Amino acid sequence: MNVRIHRGTQQIGGTCIEIENDGERIAIDYGLPLDGNAADKSLVPSIDKESLIGVVISHPHIDHYGLLHYLPGDIPVAMGAAGKNLIRTAVPFTGQALPPLSGPNLEHMQPIQLGSFRITPYLMDHSAFDAYSLLIEANGKRIFYSGDFRAHGRKSSLFEKLIQNPPENVDALLMEGSSLSRLDDEVTFPTEQELENQFMSSFNTTYGLVMVHASTQNIDRIVSIYRACKRTGRTLLIDLYAAAILESTGNHSIPQSSWPGMALYVPECQRRLIKRNGWFDLLERHSKNRIYLNKISKAPSQYVALFRPLLTADMEKADCLCGAGFVYSQWEGYLKESAYCQIAAWLKKHDIPLTRIHTSGHASPVDLKRFSSAISPKSLVPIHSFAPEKYEALFSNVLYKNDAEWWRV
Ligand SMILES: [Zn+2]
Ligand SMILES: [Zn+2]
């Protein structure tokens, strides 16, 4: 196999790997760079489309699939079924272009064949739902791509199982190293279970409404928040977008809008969106526990709202903010972006304290070491890291590559 990483040897985001064998080629991930604009066609990796027989997407994060809308529609796209469903559900709310998604569904340990390539997905623990590592085999050689993963989320047992029974004889391991620029080598991240306890104490010590700003698509986090709500007797308020995303997982152990302890609150500007788009069936389907502002404003302390900026006007209007608390539960970096200034100003105006409860979606250096030594590849190529230079000191058999550089496996 001939391999080249189009983007990712020195950066997080915009990942794309091209693999060629006997004149056939596949692409693994087709991501938008973190600072890239999805309308910028010049970001699309230059891969010969005539011989491109398929694209495999490891997980539904924009930095791994965000340029797919430029892919010709007749090229199969393999991805987890829940991941595809999540993207299809999110698109009408976010206004992104709908990418082509027809092609095989990835399932844990169920190999698929794309031309001469045999691809075996390994379901992994990550902040995105339905995330896979991929074993790619052709011509007697084996490449293992870690995708994005961690070992401290709610699916950590998947990680443990993989390192107990790792794929053997791996010629090249392409391993992410997001945490290497963010964390000292011996420090580890808190687990989702620990976060649940932190949420609990925050909910217990806040006099009024708690607003938690987390990514709706970080399903592990929504579960942590929901469980903390249950344990503190608060109801979790979600909007129609969150209700639809939770439903799109197709997983009956993930909290749903109809569950006890969940309530649908539709912000005013979302009501206009529903009307404009005629989403009445969707609204109806999630309205079992629908709640209105007058009820929330009578006892804000009984609720935790999954915060989105479109909620601010409603909460202000209904006078729900006395004694309120705000929990920031996303990557620190977004806090420094200019868009966050408005939220910071709004919190200040209402004298609402901001606390931080978060854990990474990526493996700590300690877990990266466990992962790479279990797989014990002939060569380990850094990908998805802002600190590739650190690999050499931490892992064995490191092979450095530049973006767009071909090499043979
Ligand atoms: Zn990523
Ligand atoms: Zn990711």
XYZ file of N, CA, C and O and ligand atoms in Angstrom, residues 59 61 63-64 126 148 362, ligand 2:
29
model
N -15.557 9.117 12.394
C -16.573 9.562 13.365
C -17.160 10.918 12.972
O -16.535 11.676 12.224
N -17.348 14.053 13.592
C -16.857 15.381 13.981
C -16.444 16.102 12.704
O -15.790 15.503 11.832
N -14.146 18.044 11.942
C -12.733 18.026 11.530
C -12.344 16.688 10.882
O -11.212 16.514 10.439
N -13.328 15.760 10.796
C -13.091 14.479 10.114
C -14.017 14.248 8.912
O -13.749 13.371 8.106
N -14.943 7.939 22.632
C -14.562 9.298 22.190
C -15.727 10.226 22.514
O -16.835 9.766 22.784
N -10.002 9.365 16.485
C -9.943 10.092 17.762
C -10.465 9.156 18.840
O -11.492 8.496 18.643
N -10.146 13.242 24.260
C -8.961 12.550 23.729
C -8.154 11.875 24.833
O -8.151 12.325 25.978
Zn -13.238 13.789 17.222
